[in-house]
Coordinates of C-alpha atoms in Angstrom, one line a residue:
Chain A
M26 CA 41.2 120.2 67.0
R27 CA 43.4 119.6 70.1
K28 CA 40.5 118.1 71.9
V29 CA 39.7 115.7 69.1
F30 CA 43.4 114.8 69.0
Q31 CA 43.6 114.0 72.7
A32 CA 40.4 111.9 72.4
E33 CA 42.0 109.9 69.6
L34 CA 45.2 109.4 71.4
H35 CA 43.2 108.2 74.4
Q36 CA 41.2 105.8 72.1
I37 CA 44.4 104.3 70.8
G38 CA 45.6 103.7 74.3
E39 CA 42.3 102.1 75.3
E40 CA 42.4 99.8 72.3
L41 CA 45.9 98.7 73.1
I42 CA 44.7 97.8 76.6
E43 CA 41.8 95.9 75.2
I44 CA 44.1 93.9 72.9
S45 CA 46.4 93.2 75.8
Q46 CA 43.4 92.0 77.9
L47 CA 42.3 89.6 75.1
V48 CA 45.9 88.3 74.8
S49 CA 45.9 87.7 78.5
E50 CA 42.7 85.8 78.4
A51 CA 43.9 83.8 75.3
M52 CA 47.0 82.7 77.2
Q53 CA 45.1 81.7 80.3
K54 CA 42.7 79.6 78.3
A55 CA 45.5 78.2 76.0
T56 CA 47.6 77.0 78.9
S57 CA 44.6 75.6 80.6
A58 CA 43.6 73.7 77.4
F59 CA 47.2 72.6 77.1
E60 CA 47.5 71.3 80.6
S61 CA 44.2 69.6 80.8
A62 CA 43.9 68.4 77.1
D63 CA 40.7 70.4 76.8
T64 CA 39.9 70.5 73.1
E65 CA 36.8 72.8 73.4
L66 CA 38.8 75.4 75.3
A67 CA 41.5 75.1 72.7
Q68 CA 39.0 75.7 70.0
E69 CA 37.8 78.8 71.8
V70 CA 41.3 80.3 71.8
I71 CA 41.8 79.5 68.1
A72 CA 38.5 81.2 67.2
A73 CA 39.1 84.2 69.5
D74 CA 42.4 85.0 67.8
A75 CA 40.6 86.6 64.8
R76 CA 39.2 89.2 67.2
I77 CA 42.8 90.2 68.3
D78 CA 43.9 90.4 64.6
F79 CA 40.8 92.6 63.8
L80 CA 41.5 95.0 66.7
Q81 CA 45.2 95.2 65.7
N82 CA 44.2 96.3 62.2
D83 CA 41.7 98.7 63.6
L84 CA 44.2 100.3 65.9
D85 CA 46.8 100.5 63.1
E86 CA 44.3 102.2 60.8
R87 CA 43.3 104.6 63.5
A88 CA 46.9 105.4 64.3
I89 CA 47.7 106.1 60.6
D90 CA 44.7 108.4 60.4
V91 CA 45.8 110.3 63.4
L92 CA 49.3 110.7 61.9
A93 CA 47.7 111.9 58.6
L94 CA 45.1 114.3 60.0
Q95 CA 46.8 115.6 63.1
G96 CA 50.5 115.6 62.2
P97 CA 51.6 114.9 65.8
V98 CA 55.1 115.7 66.9
A99 CA 57.4 114.9 69.8
S100 CA 56.1 112.7 72.5
D101 CA 52.6 112.3 70.9
L102 CA 54.3 111.1 67.7
R103 CA 56.4 108.6 69.6
M104 CA 53.4 107.4 71.5
I105 CA 51.6 106.6 68.2
V106 CA 54.6 104.9 66.6
G107 CA 55.1 103.0 69.8
A108 CA 51.4 101.9 69.7
L109 CA 51.9 100.6 66.2
R110 CA 54.8 98.5 67.4
M111 CA 53.2 97.3 70.6
S112 CA 50.1 96.2 68.7
A113 CA 52.3 94.1 66.4
S114 CA 53.9 92.5 69.5
L115 CA 50.6 91.9 71.1
E116 CA 49.1 90.4 67.9
R117 CA 52.1 88.0 67.8
M118 CA 51.5 87.0 71.4
G119 CA 47.9 86.2 70.4
D120 CA 49.3 84.0 67.6
L121 CA 51.6 82.1 70.0
A122 CA 48.7 81.5 72.4
R123 CA 46.8 80.1 69.4
H124 CA 49.7 77.8 68.5
I125 CA 49.7 76.4 72.1
A126 CA 46.0 75.8 71.8
Q127 CA 46.5 74.2 68.4
L128 CA 49.1 71.8 69.9
A129 CA 46.6 70.8 72.6
R130 CA 43.9 70.2 70.0
L131 CA 46.2 68.3 67.7
R132 CA 47.2 65.8 70.4
F133 CA 43.8 65.5 72.0
P134 CA 42.9 63.3 74.0
D135 CA 46.6 62.9 74.9
N136 CA 48.5 65.5 76.9
V137 CA 51.1 67.3 74.8
I138 CA 53.8 67.2 77.5
P139 CA 55.2 64.0 79.2
E140 CA 54.5 63.9 82.9
S141 CA 58.1 64.3 84.0
I142 CA 58.5 67.7 82.5
R143 CA 55.0 69.1 83.2
P144 CA 56.1 71.1 86.3
T145 CA 58.5 73.1 84.1
F146 CA 55.8 73.9 81.6
A147 CA 53.3 74.8 84.4
E148 CA 55.8 77.3 85.7
M149 CA 56.4 78.8 82.2
A150 CA 52.7 79.0 81.7
E151 CA 52.2 80.8 85.0
L152 CA 54.9 83.3 84.3
D153 CA 53.6 84.0 80.8
I154 CA 50.2 84.6 82.3
A155 CA 51.8 86.9 84.9
I156 CA 53.6 88.8 82.1
T157 CA 50.3 89.5 80.2
A158 CA 48.6 90.6 83.4
K159 CA 51.5 93.0 84.1
V160 CA 51.8 94.2 80.6
T161 CA 48.1 95.1 80.7
E162 CA 48.5 96.9 84.0
L163 CA 51.6 98.6 82.7
L164 CA 49.7 100.0 79.8
E165 CA 47.0 101.2 82.1
T166 CA 49.1 102.7 84.9
R167 CA 52.6 103.3 83.3
N168 CA 54.0 102.1 86.6
L169 CA 57.5 101.1 85.5
E170 CA 58.0 98.8 88.5
L171 CA 55.9 96.4 86.4
S172 CA 58.4 96.5 83.5
N173 CA 61.1 95.2 85.8
E174 CA 58.8 92.4 87.0
V175 CA 58.2 91.5 83.3
Y176 CA 62.0 91.3 82.7
A177 CA 62.5 89.1 85.7
H178 CA 59.7 86.7 84.6
N179 CA 61.3 86.6 81.2
A180 CA 64.7 85.8 82.6
R181 CA 63.2 82.9 84.6
I182 CA 61.4 81.6 81.5
N183 CA 64.7 81.6 79.6
E184 CA 66.1 79.4 82.4
L185 CA 63.1 77.0 82.2
H186 CA 63.4 76.9 78.4
A187 CA 67.1 75.9 78.6
G188 CA 66.0 73.4 81.3
V189 CA 63.6 71.7 78.8
F190 CA 66.5 71.1 76.4
K191 CA 68.6 69.7 79.2
A192 CA 65.8 67.3 80.2
I193 CA 65.5 66.2 76.6
A194 CA 69.3 65.5 76.4
A195 CA 69.3 63.6 79.7
A196 CA 69.7 59.8 79.7
D197 CA 66.3 59.1 81.1
W198 CA 64.4 61.0 78.4
D199 CA 62.3 58.3 76.9
A200 CA 59.6 60.2 75.0
S201 CA 58.9 59.4 71.3
S202 CA 60.4 61.7 68.6
P203 CA 57.1 63.3 67.7
T204 CA 56.6 64.1 71.4
T205 CA 60.1 65.6 71.5
V206 CA 59.1 67.8 68.6
D207 CA 56.0 69.0 70.4
V208 CA 57.9 69.7 73.6
T209 CA 60.5 71.7 71.7
L210 CA 57.9 73.8 69.8
A211 CA 55.8 74.3 72.9
S212 CA 58.8 75.5 74.9
R213 CA 59.7 77.8 72.1
Y214 CA 56.2 79.3 72.0
F215 CA 56.2 80.0 75.7
E216 CA 59.6 81.5 75.5
R217 CA 58.8 83.7 72.5
F218 CA 55.6 84.9 74.1
A219 CA 57.6 86.2 77.0
D220 CA 60.1 88.0 74.6
H221 CA 57.2 89.9 73.0
G222 CA 55.9 90.8 76.5
V223 CA 59.4 92.2 77.2
S224 CA 59.2 94.2 73.9
V225 CA 56.0 95.8 75.0
A226 CA 57.3 96.6 78.4
R227 CA 60.5 98.2 77.0
K228 CA 58.4 100.4 74.7
V229 CA 56.2 101.6 77.5
T230 CA 59.4 102.3 79.5
Y231 CA 60.9 104.2 76.6
L232 CA 57.7 106.3 76.2
V233 CA 57.7 107.2 79.9
T234 CA 61.4 107.9 80.4
G235 CA 62.6 108.8 76.9
E236 CA 65.5 106.4 77.4
W237 CA 65.9 103.3 75.3
Q238 CA 67.5 100.5 77.3
P239 CA 69.8 98.5 75.1
S240 CA 70.0 94.9 76.1
A241 CA 71.0 91.5 74.8
P242 CA 69.2 90.6 71.6
L243 CA 66.1 88.6 72.2
N244 CA 65.6 85.2 70.5
Chain B
M125 CA 61.1 121.6 51.7
R126 CA 59.5 119.3 49.2
K127 CA 62.9 118.5 47.7
V128 CA 64.3 117.6 51.2
F129 CA 61.3 115.5 51.8
Q130 CA 61.7 113.5 48.6
A131 CA 65.4 113.0 49.3
E132 CA 64.5 111.7 52.8
L133 CA 61.9 109.3 51.4
H134 CA 64.5 108.1 48.9
Q135 CA 67.0 107.6 51.7
I136 CA 64.6 105.5 53.7
G137 CA 63.9 103.4 50.6
E138 CA 67.7 102.9 50.0
E139 CA 68.3 102.0 53.6
L140 CA 65.6 99.3 53.4
I141 CA 67.2 97.9 50.4
E142 CA 70.6 97.9 52.1
I143 CA 69.2 96.0 55.1
S144 CA 67.5 93.5 52.8
Q145 CA 70.8 92.9 51.0
L146 CA 72.6 92.3 54.3
V147 CA 69.8 89.9 55.4
S148 CA 70.2 88.1 52.1
E149 CA 74.0 87.8 52.6
A150 CA 73.5 86.6 56.2
M151 CA 71.1 83.9 55.0
Q152 CA 73.5 82.7 52.3
K153 CA 76.4 82.5 54.7
A154 CA 74.2 81.0 57.5
T155 CA 72.9 78.2 55.4
S156 CA 76.4 77.5 54.0
A157 CA 77.8 77.4 57.5
F158 CA 74.9 75.1 58.5
E159 CA 75.4 72.7 55.6
S160 CA 79.2 72.5 55.8
A161 CA 79.6 72.8 59.6
D162 CA 81.8 75.9 59.1
T163 CA 82.1 77.5 62.4
E164 CA 84.1 80.6 61.2
L165 CA 81.4 81.4 58.7
A166 CA 78.8 81.0 61.4
Q167 CA 80.7 83.4 63.6
E168 CA 80.8 85.9 60.7
V169 CA 77.0 85.8 60.5
I170 CA 76.5 86.2 64.2
A171 CA 78.8 89.2 64.3
A172 CA 77.2 90.8 61.2
D173 CA 73.8 90.8 62.8
A174 CA 74.7 93.8 64.9
R175 CA 75.0 95.9 61.7
I176 CA 71.5 94.9 60.6
D177 CA 70.1 95.9 64.1
F178 CA 72.0 99.2 63.9
L179 CA 70.6 100.0 60.4
Q180 CA 67.1 99.1 61.5
N181 CA 67.3 101.5 64.4
D182 CA 68.8 104.2 62.2
L183 CA 66.0 103.7 59.6
D184 CA 63.4 103.9 62.3
E185 CA 64.8 107.1 63.8
R186 CA 65.0 108.6 60.4
A187 CA 61.4 107.6 59.6
I188 CA 60.2 109.1 62.9
D189 CA 62.0 112.3 62.1
V190 CA 60.4 112.6 58.7
L191 CA 57.0 112.0 60.4
A192 CA 57.7 114.8 62.9
L193 CA 59.3 117.3 60.6
Q194 CA 57.4 116.8 57.3
G195 CA 54.0 115.6 58.4
P196 CA 53.5 113.5 55.4
V197 CA 50.0 112.4 54.3
A198 CA 48.4 109.9 52.0
S199 CA 50.7 107.5 50.1
D200 CA 53.9 109.1 51.5
L201 CA 52.7 108.5 55.1
R202 CA 51.8 104.9 54.2
M203 CA 55.2 104.4 52.7
I204 CA 56.9 105.5 55.9
V205 CA 54.7 103.5 58.2
G206 CA 55.3 100.5 55.8
A207 CA 59.0 101.1 56.0
L208 CA 58.9 100.9 59.8
R209 CA 57.1 97.6 59.6
M210 CA 59.3 96.2 56.8
S211 CA 62.4 97.1 58.7
A212 CA 61.0 95.1 61.7
S213 CA 60.4 92.0 59.5
L214 CA 63.9 92.3 58.0
E215 CA 65.5 92.7 61.3
R216 CA 63.7 89.5 62.5
M217 CA 64.9 87.7 59.4
G218 CA 68.5 88.7 60.3
D219 CA 67.9 87.2 63.8
L220 CA 66.7 83.9 62.3
A221 CA 69.7 83.7 60.0
R222 CA 71.8 84.3 63.2
H223 CA 69.9 81.5 65.0
I224 CA 70.7 79.1 62.1
A225 CA 74.4 80.1 62.3
Q226 CA 74.3 79.6 66.1
L227 CA 73.0 76.1 65.7
A228 CA 75.9 75.3 63.3
R229 CA 78.4 76.7 65.7
L230 CA 76.9 74.9 68.7
R231 CA 77.1 71.5 67.0
F232 CA 80.5 72.0 65.4
P233 CA 82.3 69.9 64.2
D234 CA 79.1 67.8 63.8
N235 CA 76.6 68.6 61.2
V236 CA 73.3 69.8 62.7
I237 CA 71.0 67.7 60.4
P238 CA 71.1 63.9 59.9
E239 CA 72.0 62.9 56.4
S240 CA 68.7 61.4 55.5
I241 CA 66.9 64.7 55.8
R242 CA 69.6 67.0 54.4
P243 CA 68.0 67.3 51.0
T244 CA 64.8 68.7 52.5
F245 CA 66.9 71.3 54.4
A246 CA 68.9 72.1 51.3
E247 CA 65.8 72.9 49.4
M248 CA 64.4 75.1 52.3
A249 CA 67.7 77.0 52.4
E250 CA 67.7 77.5 48.7
L251 CA 64.1 78.8 48.8
D252 CA 64.8 81.1 51.7
I253 CA 67.8 82.6 49.8
A254 CA 65.7 83.0 46.7
I255 CA 63.1 84.8 48.9
T256 CA 65.6 87.3 50.2
A257 CA 67.0 87.9 46.7
K258 CA 63.4 88.5 45.4
V259 CA 62.5 90.7 48.3
T260 CA 65.5 92.9 47.7
E261 CA 64.7 93.2 44.0
L262 CA 61.0 93.9 44.8
L263 CA 62.1 96.8 47.1
E264 CA 64.2 98.1 44.2
T265 CA 61.8 97.6 41.3
R266 CA 58.4 97.2 42.8
N267 CA 57.7 94.6 40.2
L268 CA 54.8 92.7 41.8
E269 CA 55.5 89.5 39.8
L270 CA 58.2 89.0 42.4
S271 CA 55.7 89.1 45.3
N272 CA 53.9 86.1 43.7
E273 CA 57.1 84.2 43.5
V274 CA 57.8 84.9 47.1
Y275 CA 54.4 83.6 48.1
A276 CA 55.0 80.4 46.0
H277 CA 58.4 79.8 47.6
N278 CA 56.8 80.2 51.0
A279 CA 54.1 77.7 50.2
R280 CA 56.7 75.2 49.2
I281 CA 58.7 75.8 52.4
N282 CA 55.5 75.1 54.4
E283 CA 55.3 71.8 52.6
L284 CA 58.9 71.0 53.4
H285 CA 58.5 72.0 57.0
A286 CA 55.5 69.7 57.4
G287 CA 57.7 67.0 55.6
V288 CA 60.3 67.4 58.3
F289 CA 57.8 66.5 61.0
K290 CA 56.6 63.5 59.0
A291 CA 60.1 62.3 58.7
I292 CA 60.6 62.6 62.4
A293 CA 57.4 60.6 63.1
A294 CA 58.4 57.8 60.6
A295 CA 59.5 54.4 61.9
D296 CA 63.0 54.7 60.5
W297 CA 63.8 58.0 62.3
D298 CA 66.7 57.0 64.6
A299 CA 68.3 60.4 65.5
S300 CA 68.9 61.2 69.2
S301 CA 66.5 63.4 71.0
P302 CA 68.9 66.4 71.1
T303 CA 69.2 66.1 67.3
T304 CA 65.5 65.9 67.0
V305 CA 65.3 69.2 68.9
D306 CA 67.9 70.8 66.6
V307 CA 66.0 69.6 63.5
T308 CA 62.7 70.9 64.9
L309 CA 64.2 74.3 65.7
A310 CA 66.1 74.6 62.4
S311 CA 63.0 73.8 60.4
R312 CA 61.0 76.3 62.4
Y313 CA 63.7 79.0 61.7
F314 CA 63.7 78.4 58.0
E315 CA 59.9 78.4 57.9
R316 CA 59.6 81.7 60.0
F317 CA 62.2 83.3 57.8
A318 CA 60.0 82.8 54.8
D319 CA 56.9 84.1 56.7
H320 CA 58.7 87.4 57.3
G321 CA 59.7 87.5 53.6
V322 CA 56.0 87.2 52.8
S323 CA 55.2 90.0 55.2
V324 CA 57.6 92.3 53.4
A325 CA 56.3 91.3 50.0
R326 CA 52.7 91.9 51.0
K327 CA 53.5 95.3 52.3
V328 CA 55.2 96.3 49.1
T329 CA 52.2 95.0 47.2
Y330 CA 49.9 97.0 49.4
L331 CA 52.0 100.2 48.9
V332 CA 51.9 99.7 45.1
T333 CA 48.2 98.7 44.7
G334 CA 46.6 100.2 47.8
E335 CA 44.9 96.8 48.3
W336 CA 45.5 94.7 51.3
Q337 CA 45.4 91.0 50.4
P338 CA 43.9 89.2 53.3
S339 CA 45.2 85.6 53.6
A340 CA 45.5 82.8 56.0
P341 CA 47.3 83.7 59.2
L342 CA 51.0 83.1 59.2
N343 CA 52.6 80.9 61.8

């Protein structure tokens, strides 16, 4: 019984890592599609999101089965409840990567973002990709140094996100209103993506240390 | 043991209803603050969100304790896992009501939304308030007719949300770029709020019928 249980816990952990890898891949492709107005790559991201949703459901069902059949307690129980929550965050990150790809497809052959503000978006994209890579590694290794790096990336993304709104409010902003809408939504997607990465990192940290780190509410 | 268990399940259900009521109140006040540029009311919503966060944590801890101590199975287990997920959705709805209040406070004494598009926002606000009232009643009564009404309200909100972007793209849209940003974000908050209401309604439906209703992915 104990052996089966350990195997199932291991399987849940592996599935979480797999979802995280798929999200990382989705975000890499989505930002590439977004930056180079590549509609085929965007379409790939949109199609691949169904796989993430499927795996999340699968993981959740598996976790509920383990709860029902094994009646885990203490740290095992917290790990399973944590996995349910992390899978929800990862699934949402997949959705946000899809939204970014959808914006790229919607505006094709145009680029979503005006040239003047592309460096800001390039940095946000790079940081979001770094966050997914670190979240995946964190799930694999539980090296909490990675959590701190995720928090730092998120703080920088929040600055960049605020910078986007400053740029839009500046006298020299001459983009059309629909472009302003796109820029606003895209910036929000990148920023929310990072927030969910922070949620996952916090949960891993909590599982390892047993200490919840209260912090300012996320947006 | 069984009696204690039933009392704890009941308590979790009651706490969920309480959170839902607080979210409903928050959304009523937030939209009122938003529509009438009432900064004091906005401040009230922002302050009250901490209580929602606290209750969510409390409910989650209680649910985990019940899992650990009672080892529930079958429908009781699904009810508890469902409660953990519903509390997350409700907590997020509270955040979105807070964001709407924050926009109102940020632009005070101005109104966030240009006059031409206020009727659209008034209808979204009304529907979101109706959604929270129906979600609360659904949690209390498990009358699934209410779920269908929540889905219908959400469908209408999606139309209104699309209508906002059409209005912004129209030739006669003459608002400033920062106002366009505010309108975009506000519309997104109202729309996401409804999505989370749908998530809660779907989970209640699932708990009652045992059938998951697959549907188009939410935004």
